[in-house]
Amino acid sequence: MTQTITLIPGDGIGPEVAAATVRILDAAGAELEYENQIAGGEALARHGDPLPNEVMDSIRRNQVALKGPVTTPVGKGFRSVNVRLRQALDLYANLRPVRSLPGPVRQRFDNVDLVVVRENTEGLYSGIEHEVVPGVVESLKIVTKKASERIARFAFEHARLHDRQRVTAVHKANILKMSDGLFLQCLRNTAEAYEEIECDDRIIDALCMQLVVFPERFDILVLPNLYGDIVSDLCAGLVGGLGVVAGANLGDKIAVFEAVHGSAPDIAGQNIANPTALIRSGILMLRHLGQKEAANRIETALDHVFNTAETLTRDLGGQASTTEFAEAIVRAMNAQ
């Protein structure tokens, strides 16, 4: 049965990588219809809001969205569209699979295969801050038992579903004994119901050091919001950068799959952006929708393009345009 999804191309290079991804999804035989919506800078100019109600209504109606990058102003301007989406739709789990690329593409490590699970709705990203007195700003870190327990269950259920062997809780409970202490204790309590899955923990700073030395030792990492944001990008750097990893924001009923990189306005409109991140997010989306055959076709073709290394975008060491890269994937699917 054809599934209608909300398609949000986003800002900057977003429309280009979204068009390439849609081309590939359609060529793979994905049973999808697209309800196009705008968010970000264009929506702000048109509607006075970077995240109009029409976008939220569309996602709630369709329950699945595919989103390109949306610009977030630094230190000023409108609040992050991504954070608003996650909190308004209760997309409490951010899922970031990180896997080494096949073929000769240069990367730091060749044997990375881990998953970052990030609590998505609270912590410092609750955005509760105020100026105490001029020159002094206070920001509150919110950690709850409810949110910590459900992200723990998500991580262990993901491990069980995908035959992962170990879940590592990441924290700073040696210093933040109450907030991170609560997060860690919730993980340990939840682990008791998943005896077949190993559970351990790492202090956040020690984890970062270990990741850049031997990332192959880790399987699933589960982290509070801010730590998860930082570590998921660090892990992307282990395998080639934000342009090649998938991302999903998941709730109990709604799922938003997204490119995790920025909008890159400096190269927008030049047809040179790498669409791999959104393509891989599209693969995650198809599996979420039960369209595994189309997902496998795209993944096999994408790996083929990486392995042959004949049609790669500039960030991967090639000269191919966004369109040429997408068409190479389509040809690889047609040859299957």
mmCIF file of C-alpha atoms in Angstrom:
data_model
loop_
_atom_site.group_PDB
_atom_site.id
_atom_site.type_symbol
_atom_site.label_atom_id
_atom_site.label_comp_id
_atom_site.label_asym_id
_atom_site.label_seq_id
_atom_site.Cartn_x
_atom_site.Cartn_y
_atom_site.Cartn_z
ATOM 1 C CA MET A 1 0.000 0.000 0.000
ATOM 2 C CA THR A 2 1.286 3.429 -0.934
ATOM 3 C CA GLN A 3 2.359 5.525 2.052
ATOM 4 C CA THR A 4 2.067 9.309 2.041
ATOM 5 C CA ILE A 5 4.988 10.994 3.774
ATOM 6 C CA THR A 6 5.714 14.621 4.567
ATOM 7 C CA LEU A 7 8.691 15.850 2.531
ATOM 8 C CA ILE A 8 10.546 18.889 3.903
ATOM 9 C CA PRO A 9 13.408 19.779 1.523
ATOM 10 C CA GLY A 10 14.844 22.390 3.917
ATOM 11 C CA ASP A 11 17.283 25.254 3.359
ATOM 12 C CA GLY A 12 20.482 25.722 1.356
ATOM 13 C CA ILE A 13 21.481 22.465 -0.307
ATOM 14 C CA GLY A 14 18.344 20.810 1.099
ATOM 15 C CA PRO A 15 16.244 20.989 -2.085
ATOM 16 C CA GLU A 16 19.111 19.505 -4.130
ATOM 17 C CA VAL A 17 19.796 16.522 -1.868
ATOM 18 C CA ALA A 18 16.043 15.997 -1.372
ATOM 19 C CA ALA A 19 15.454 15.876 -5.141
ATOM 20 C CA ALA A 20 18.290 13.364 -5.559
ATOM 21 C CA THR A 21 16.901 11.200 -2.751
ATOM 22 C CA VAL A 22 13.366 11.234 -4.136
ATOM 23 C CA ARG A 23 14.755 10.231 -7.550
ATOM 24 C CA ILE A 24 16.424 7.211 -5.949
ATOM 25 C CA LEU A 25 13.437 6.258 -3.794
ATOM 26 C CA ASP A 26 11.160 6.297 -6.825
ATOM 27 C CA ALA A 27 13.630 4.344 -8.965
ATOM 28 C CA ALA A 28 13.835 1.688 -6.241
ATOM 29 C CA GLY A 29 10.089 1.129 -6.479
ATOM 30 C CA ALA A 30 9.291 2.619 -3.081
ATOM 31 C CA GLU A 31 5.542 2.907 -2.617
ATOM 32 C CA LEU A 32 5.490 6.534 -1.564
ATOM 33 C CA GLU A 33 3.596 9.719 -2.214
ATOM 34 C CA TYR A 34 5.025 13.041 -1.081
ATOM 35 C CA GLU A 35 3.286 15.905 0.665
ATOM 36 C CA ASN A 36 5.695 18.814 0.258
ATOM 37 C CA GLN A 37 6.079 21.309 3.072
ATOM 38 C CA ILE A 38 8.500 24.183 3.706
ATOM 39 C CA ALA A 39 10.333 24.901 6.939
ATOM 40 C CA GLY A 40 13.248 27.115 7.856
ATOM 41 C CA GLY A 41 14.280 30.367 6.212
ATOM 42 C CA GLU A 42 11.777 30.253 3.361
ATOM 43 C CA ALA A 43 8.917 29.502 5.746
ATOM 44 C CA LEU A 44 10.015 32.377 7.982
ATOM 45 C CA ALA A 45 9.945 34.769 5.001
ATOM 46 C CA ARG A 46 6.530 33.560 3.817
ATOM 47 C CA HIS A 47 4.697 32.915 7.069
ATOM 48 C CA GLY A 48 6.693 34.642 9.805
ATOM 49 C CA ASP A 49 7.446 31.273 11.402
ATOM 50 C CA PRO A 50 10.205 28.832 10.411
ATOM 51 C CA LEU A 51 7.952 25.958 11.477
ATOM 52 C CA PRO A 52 4.378 26.774 10.403
ATOM 53 C CA ASN A 53 1.386 24.904 11.772
ATOM 54 C CA GLU A 54 0.804 23.386 8.319
ATOM 55 C CA VAL A 55 4.074 21.477 8.619
ATOM 56 C CA MET A 56 3.214 20.085 12.037
ATOM 57 C CA ASP A 57 -0.294 19.138 10.901
ATOM 58 C CA SER A 58 1.127 17.315 7.886
ATOM 59 C CA ILE A 59 3.580 15.301 9.980
ATOM 60 C CA ARG A 60 0.912 14.399 12.537
ATOM 61 C CA ARG A 61 -1.410 13.297 9.733
ATOM 62 C CA ASN A 62 1.145 11.222 7.819
ATOM 63 C CA GLN A 63 3.161 10.108 10.897
ATOM 64 C CA VAL A 64 6.332 9.907 8.805
ATOM 65 C CA ALA A 65 8.495 12.713 7.404
ATOM 66 C CA LEU A 66 11.723 12.976 5.420
ATOM 67 C CA LYS A 67 13.545 16.233 6.125
ATOM 68 C CA GLY A 68 16.523 17.965 4.565
ATOM 69 C CA PRO A 69 18.814 20.317 6.524
ATOM 70 C CA VAL A 70 17.302 23.431 8.091
ATOM 71 C CA THR A 71 19.471 26.395 9.088
ATOM 72 C CA THR A 72 19.669 27.275 12.792
ATOM 73 C CA PRO A 73 20.951 30.793 13.563
ATOM 74 C CA VAL A 74 23.833 30.876 16.035
ATOM 75 C CA GLY A 75 23.440 33.000 19.172
ATOM 76 C CA LYS A 76 20.407 34.860 17.860
ATOM 77 C CA GLY A 77 17.371 34.542 15.622
ATOM 78 C CA PHE A 78 14.676 31.882 15.696
ATOM 79 C CA ARG A 79 14.761 28.773 17.869
ATOM 80 C CA SER A 80 16.013 25.557 16.260
ATOM 81 C CA VAL A 81 13.387 23.976 14.029
ATOM 82 C CA ASN A 82 14.827 20.566 14.852
ATOM 83 C CA VAL A 83 14.453 21.048 18.597
ATOM 84 C CA ARG A 84 10.899 22.375 18.177
ATOM 85 C CA LEU A 85 9.929 19.369 16.072
ATOM 86 C CA ARG A 86 11.334 16.885 18.542
ATOM 87 C CA GLN A 87 9.687 18.454 21.554
ATOM 88 C CA ALA A 88 6.305 19.239 19.959
ATOM 89 C CA LEU A 89 5.957 15.746 18.453
ATOM 90 C CA ASP A 90 7.591 13.962 21.416
ATOM 91 C CA LEU A 91 10.260 12.418 19.193
ATOM 92 C CA TYR A 92 12.189 11.253 22.194
ATOM 93 C CA ALA A 93 14.763 8.997 20.504
ATOM 94 C CA ASN A 94 17.413 10.235 18.099
ATOM 95 C CA LEU A 95 18.910 7.289 16.226
ATOM 96 C CA ARG A 96 22.241 7.632 14.419
ATOM 97 C CA PRO A 97 23.711 4.449 12.875
ATOM 98 C CA VAL A 98 27.418 4.917 12.077
ATOM 99 C CA ARG A 99 29.093 2.461 9.720
ATOM 100 C CA SER A 100 32.388 2.596 7.846
ATOM 101 C CA LEU A 101 31.970 3.207 4.127
ATOM 102 C CA PRO A 102 32.789 0.394 1.723
ATOM 103 C CA GLY A 103 35.418 0.878 -0.969
ATOM 104 C CA PRO A 104 38.426 3.181 -1.156
ATOM 105 C CA VAL A 105 36.850 6.355 0.234
ATOM 106 C CA ARG A 106 39.308 7.847 2.729
ATOM 107 C CA GLN A 107 38.198 7.620 6.354
ATOM 108 C CA ARG A 108 39.867 7.377 9.732
ATOM 109 C CA PHE A 109 38.767 3.816 10.525
ATOM 110 C CA ASP A 110 37.622 0.826 8.470
ATOM 111 C CA ASN A 111 35.760 -1.231 11.049
ATOM 112 C CA VAL A 112 33.249 1.108 12.691
ATOM 113 C CA ASP A 113 29.732 -0.272 13.150
ATOM 114 C CA LEU A 114 27.962 1.375 16.055
ATOM 115 C CA VAL A 115 24.687 3.096 16.879
ATOM 116 C CA VAL A 116 24.236 6.308 18.837
ATOM 117 C CA VAL A 117 20.928 6.601 20.718
ATOM 118 C CA ARG A 118 20.322 10.094 22.079
ATOM 119 C CA GLU A 119 17.580 11.215 24.454
ATOM 120 C CA ASN A 120 15.921 13.941 22.463
ATOM 121 C CA THR A 121 13.520 15.962 24.592
ATOM 122 C CA GLU A 122 15.153 17.265 27.762
ATOM 123 C CA GLY A 123 18.530 17.943 29.383
ATOM 124 C CA LEU A 124 20.095 21.310 28.604
ATOM 125 C CA TYR A 125 18.213 21.301 25.303
ATOM 126 C CA SER A 126 15.022 21.999 27.218
ATOM 127 C CA GLY A 127 16.044 25.591 26.511
ATOM 128 C CA ILE A 128 15.151 26.852 29.987
ATOM 129 C CA GLU A 129 17.526 29.744 30.532
ATOM 130 C CA HIS A 130 17.384 33.301 31.763
ATOM 131 C CA GLU A 131 19.570 36.213 32.739
ATOM 132 C CA VAL A 132 19.958 36.271 36.520
ATOM 133 C CA VAL A 133 21.593 39.689 36.563
ATOM 134 C CA PRO A 134 23.319 41.538 33.724
ATOM 135 C CA GLY A 135 26.280 39.452 32.640
ATOM 136 C CA VAL A 136 25.117 36.248 34.362
ATOM 137 C CA VAL A 137 22.965 33.679 32.525
ATOM 138 C CA GLU A 138 21.563 30.526 34.097
ATOM 139 C CA SER A 139 20.587 27.454 32.041
ATOM 140 C CA LEU A 140 18.715 24.554 33.635
ATOM 141 C CA LYS A 141 19.404 20.890 32.873
ATOM 142 C CA ILE A 142 16.234 18.827 33.234
ATOM 143 C CA VAL A 143 16.493 15.042 33.672
ATOM 144 C CA THR A 144 13.437 12.934 34.486
ATOM 145 C CA LYS A 145 12.941 9.305 35.376
ATOM 146 C CA LYS A 146 10.252 8.964 32.689
ATOM 147 C CA ALA A 147 12.440 10.187 29.834
ATOM 148 C CA SER A 148 15.494 8.279 31.039
ATOM 149 C CA GLU A 149 13.606 5.006 31.343
ATOM 150 C CA ARG A 150 11.985 5.220 27.938
ATOM 151 C CA ILE A 151 15.248 6.026 26.116
ATOM 152 C CA ALA A 152 16.822 3.101 27.960
ATOM 153 C CA ARG A 153 14.024 0.785 26.795
ATOM 154 C CA PHE A 154 14.410 2.108 23.253
ATOM 155 C CA ALA A 155 18.141 1.342 23.264
ATOM 156 C CA PHE A 156 17.699 -2.191 24.590
ATOM 157 C CA GLU A 157 14.789 -2.948 22.270
ATOM 158 C CA HIS A 158 16.868 -1.712 19.326
ATOM 159 C CA ALA A 159 19.698 -3.981 20.455
ATOM 160 C CA ARG A 160 17.363 -6.954 20.689
ATOM 161 C CA LEU A 161 15.705 -6.287 17.328
ATOM 162 C CA HIS A 162 19.002 -5.852 15.475
ATOM 163 C CA ASP A 163 21.043 -8.523 17.272
ATOM 164 C CA ARG A 164 23.338 -6.019 18.962
ATOM 165 C CA GLN A 165 25.317 -7.342 21.885
ATOM 166 C CA ARG A 166 26.022 -4.409 24.176
ATOM 167 C CA VAL A 167 24.514 -1.117 25.357
ATOM 168 C CA THR A 168 26.855 1.478 26.866
ATOM 169 C CA ALA A 169 25.369 4.268 28.985
ATOM 170 C CA VAL A 170 27.291 7.532 28.721
ATOM 171 C CA HIS A 171 27.193 10.067 31.563
ATOM 172 C CA LYS A 172 29.057 12.446 33.883
ATOM 173 C CA ALA A 173 27.614 11.017 37.076
ATOM 174 C CA ASN A 174 30.924 11.368 38.885
ATOM 175 C CA ILE A 175 30.298 15.139 38.934
ATOM 176 C CA LEU A 176 26.570 15.541 38.169
ATOM 177 C CA LYS A 177 25.572 12.997 40.765
ATOM 178 C CA MET A 178 21.843 13.737 40.793
ATOM 179 C CA SER A 179 20.962 14.470 37.133
ATOM 180 C CA ASP A 180 23.349 12.136 35.330
ATOM 181 C CA GLY A 181 23.138 9.821 38.316
ATOM 182 C CA LEU A 182 19.399 9.426 37.694
ATOM 183 C CA PHE A 183 19.997 8.783 33.973
ATOM 184 C CA LEU A 184 22.590 6.114 34.737
ATOM 185 C CA GLN A 185 20.480 4.393 37.374
ATOM 186 C CA CYS A 186 17.511 4.211 35.007
ATOM 187 C CA LEU A 187 19.739 2.514 32.419
ATOM 188 C CA ARG A 188 20.998 0.006 34.959
ATOM 189 C CA ASN A 189 17.491 -0.782 36.183
ATOM 190 C CA THR A 190 16.198 -1.265 32.639
ATOM 191 C CA ALA A 191 19.101 -3.574 31.782
ATOM 192 C CA GLU A 192 17.785 -6.137 34.275
ATOM 193 C CA ALA A 193 14.960 -7.016 31.854
ATOM 194 C CA TYR A 194 17.427 -7.680 29.005
ATOM 195 C CA GLU A 195 19.768 -10.280 30.455
ATOM 196 C CA GLU A 196 21.013 -11.410 27.031
ATOM 197 C CA ILE A 197 22.411 -7.923 26.288
ATOM 198 C CA GLU A 198 25.547 -6.719 28.014
ATOM 199 C CA CYS A 199 25.285 -3.322 29.720
ATOM 200 C CA ASP A 200 28.159 -1.111 30.823
ATOM 201 C CA ASP A 201 28.845 2.604 31.142
ATOM 202 C CA ARG A 202 31.471 5.236 30.356
ATOM 203 C CA ILE A 203 32.100 8.747 31.622
ATOM 204 C CA ILE A 204 31.600 11.108 28.681
ATOM 205 C CA ASP A 205 35.142 12.489 28.476
ATOM 206 C CA ALA A 206 36.702 9.026 28.703
ATOM 207 C CA LEU A 207 34.329 7.771 26.017
ATOM 208 C CA CYS A 208 35.387 10.515 23.600
ATOM 209 C CA MET A 209 39.030 9.559 24.027
ATOM 210 C CA GLN A 210 38.265 5.866 23.521
ATOM 211 C CA LEU A 211 36.139 6.494 20.429
ATOM 212 C CA VAL A 212 38.989 8.136 18.558
ATOM 213 C CA VAL A 213 41.384 5.326 19.504
ATOM 214 C CA PHE A 214 39.332 2.116 19.190
ATOM 215 C CA PRO A 215 35.738 2.785 18.058
ATOM 216 C CA GLU A 216 35.347 -0.860 17.044
ATOM 217 C CA ARG A 217 34.939 -1.743 20.716
ATOM 218 C CA PHE A 218 31.527 -0.060 20.955
ATOM 219 C CA ASP A 219 28.122 -1.267 19.836
ATOM 220 C CA ILE A 220 25.185 0.874 21.041
ATOM 221 C CA LEU A 221 25.792 4.119 22.932
ATOM 222 C CA VAL A 222 22.895 5.728 24.801
ATOM 223 C CA LEU A 223 23.334 9.300 25.996
ATOM 224 C CA PRO A 224 21.510 12.336 27.410
ATOM 225 C CA ASN A 225 20.625 15.041 24.916
ATOM 226 C CA LEU A 226 23.670 17.328 24.817
ATOM 227 C CA TYR A 227 26.226 14.529 25.080
ATOM 228 C CA GLY A 228 24.376 12.653 22.341
ATOM 229 C CA ASP A 229 24.451 15.642 20.032
ATOM 230 C CA ILE A 230 28.209 16.010 20.395
ATOM 231 C CA VAL A 231 29.138 12.317 20.340
ATOM 232 C CA SER A 232 26.937 11.509 17.332
ATOM 233 C CA ASP A 233 28.828 14.119 15.294
ATOM 234 C CA LEU A 234 32.154 12.835 16.608
ATOM 235 C CA CYS A 235 31.199 9.337 15.472
ATOM 236 C CA ALA A 236 30.224 10.644 12.040
ATOM 237 C CA GLY A 237 33.739 12.029 11.751
ATOM 238 C CA LEU A 238 35.132 8.524 12.241
ATOM 239 C CA VAL A 239 33.545 7.353 8.980
ATOM 240 C CA GLY A 240 33.775 10.342 6.656
ATOM 241 C CA GLY A 241 31.669 13.111 8.169
ATOM 242 C CA LEU A 242 28.087 14.268 8.543
ATOM 243 C CA GLY A 243 27.491 13.965 4.815
ATOM 244 C CA VAL A 244 27.459 10.164 4.906
ATOM 245 C CA VAL A 245 25.474 9.159 8.013
ATOM 246 C CA ALA A 246 21.743 8.701 8.490
ATOM 247 C CA GLY A 247 19.557 10.133 11.232
ATOM 248 C CA ALA A 248 16.074 9.550 12.607
ATOM 249 C CA ASN A 249 13.947 11.108 15.337
ATOM 250 C CA LEU A 250 11.438 8.592 16.657
ATOM 251 C CA GLY A 251 8.451 8.701 18.963
ATOM 252 C CA ASP A 252 5.790 6.158 19.789
ATOM 253 C CA LYS A 253 3.699 7.079 16.719
ATOM 254 C CA ILE A 254 5.649 9.600 14.617
ATOM 255 C CA ALA A 255 9.034 9.334 12.900
ATOM 256 C CA VAL A 256 11.084 12.067 11.201
ATOM 257 C CA PHE A 257 14.070 10.940 9.131
ATOM 258 C CA GLU A 258 16.602 13.642 8.374
ATOM 259 C CA ALA A 259 19.914 14.695 6.937
ATOM 260 C CA VAL A 260 22.088 15.395 9.960
ATOM 261 C CA HIS A 261 24.420 17.876 8.262
ATOM 262 C CA GLY A 262 23.978 21.614 7.865
ATOM 263 C CA SER A 263 22.389 23.543 5.018
ATOM 264 C CA ALA A 264 25.761 24.613 3.509
ATOM 265 C CA PRO A 265 24.528 27.886 1.974
ATOM 266 C CA ASP A 266 27.981 28.514 0.479
ATOM 267 C CA ILE A 267 27.478 25.709 -2.064
ATOM 268 C CA ALA A 268 23.695 25.863 -2.419
ATOM 269 C CA GLY A 269 22.455 25.804 -6.003
ATOM 270 C CA GLN A 270 25.727 24.472 -7.422
ATOM 271 C CA ASN A 271 24.641 20.812 -7.721
ATOM 272 C CA ILE A 272 27.769 19.570 -5.930
ATOM 273 C CA ALA A 273 26.392 18.522 -2.526
ATOM 274 C CA ASN A 274 26.667 14.924 -1.379
ATOM 275 C CA PRO A 275 23.154 13.454 -0.869
ATOM 276 C CA THR A 276 24.338 10.293 0.921
ATOM 277 C CA ALA A 277 23.127 11.336 4.388
ATOM 278 C CA LEU A 278 19.558 11.880 3.225
ATOM 279 C CA ILE A 279 19.678 8.759 1.023
ATOM 280 C CA ARG A 280 20.711 6.670 4.010
ATOM 281 C CA SER A 281 17.987 8.311 6.088
ATOM 282 C CA GLY A 282 15.567 7.354 3.321
ATOM 283 C CA ILE A 283 16.749 3.744 3.643
ATOM 284 C CA LEU A 284 16.000 3.875 7.387
ATOM 285 C CA MET A 285 12.596 5.317 6.584
ATOM 286 C CA LEU A 286 11.748 2.540 4.126
ATOM 287 C CA ARG A 287 12.637 -0.113 6.685
ATOM 288 C CA HIS A 288 10.513 1.689 9.258
ATOM 289 C CA LEU A 289 7.623 1.534 6.774
ATOM 290 C CA GLY A 290 8.177 -2.164 6.087
ATOM 291 C CA GLN A 291 9.427 -1.554 2.533
ATOM 292 C CA LYS A 292 12.544 -3.642 3.031
ATOM 293 C CA GLU A 293 13.007 -4.730 -0.583
ATOM 294 C CA ALA A 294 13.300 -1.148 -1.830
ATOM 295 C CA ALA A 295 15.570 -0.276 1.103
ATOM 296 C CA ASN A 296 17.889 -3.196 0.319
ATOM 297 C CA ARG A 297 18.024 -2.269 -3.368
ATOM 298 C CA ILE A 298 19.155 1.262 -2.551
ATOM 299 C CA GLU A 299 21.681 0.161 0.051
ATOM 300 C CA THR A 300 23.240 -2.414 -2.287
ATOM 301 C CA ALA A 301 23.453 0.135 -5.105
ATOM 302 C CA LEU A 302 24.916 2.801 -2.825
ATOM 303 C CA ASP A 303 27.599 0.374 -1.617
ATOM 304 C CA HIS A 304 28.350 -0.485 -5.252
ATOM 305 C CA VAL A 305 28.909 3.176 -6.105
ATOM 306 C CA PHE A 306 31.253 3.536 -3.134
ATOM 307 C CA ASN A 307 33.122 0.356 -4.026
ATOM 308 C CA THR A 308 33.704 1.270 -7.666
ATOM 309 C CA ALA A 309 34.583 4.884 -6.682
ATOM 310 C CA GLU A 310 33.953 6.038 -10.249
ATOM 311 C CA THR A 311 31.165 8.529 -9.527
ATOM 312 C CA LEU A 312 31.782 10.192 -6.188
ATOM 313 C CA THR A 313 31.031 13.741 -5.084
ATOM 314 C CA ARG A 314 33.841 16.166 -4.308
ATOM 315 C CA ASP A 315 33.799 15.670 -0.543
ATOM 316 C CA LEU A 316 34.498 11.972 -1.175
ATOM 317 C CA GLY A 317 37.399 12.650 -3.505
ATOM 318 C CA GLY A 318 35.520 12.570 -6.819
ATOM 319 C CA GLN A 319 34.155 15.128 -9.261
ATOM 320 C CA ALA A 320 30.550 14.000 -9.692
ATOM 321 C CA SER A 321 27.647 16.380 -9.287
ATOM 322 C CA THR A 322 24.733 15.662 -6.960
ATOM 323 C CA THR A 323 22.670 14.580 -9.957
ATOM 324 C CA GLU A 324 25.407 12.374 -11.418
ATOM 325 C CA PHE A 325 25.909 10.629 -8.081
ATOM 326 C CA ALA A 326 22.182 9.925 -7.817
ATOM 327 C CA GLU A 327 22.012 8.623 -11.391
ATOM 328 C CA ALA A 328 24.944 6.281 -10.712
ATOM 329 C CA ILE A 329 22.931 4.755 -7.870
ATOM 330 C CA VAL A 330 19.898 4.403 -10.130
ATOM 331 C CA ARG A 331 22.007 2.627 -12.801
ATOM 332 C CA ALA A 332 23.378 0.296 -10.145
ATOM 333 C CA MET A 333 19.843 -0.581 -9.053
ATOM 334 C CA ASN A 334 18.779 -1.212 -12.638
ATOM 335 C CA ALA A 335 21.716 -3.598 -13.053
ATOM 336 C CA GLN A 336 20.766 -5.698 -10.025
#
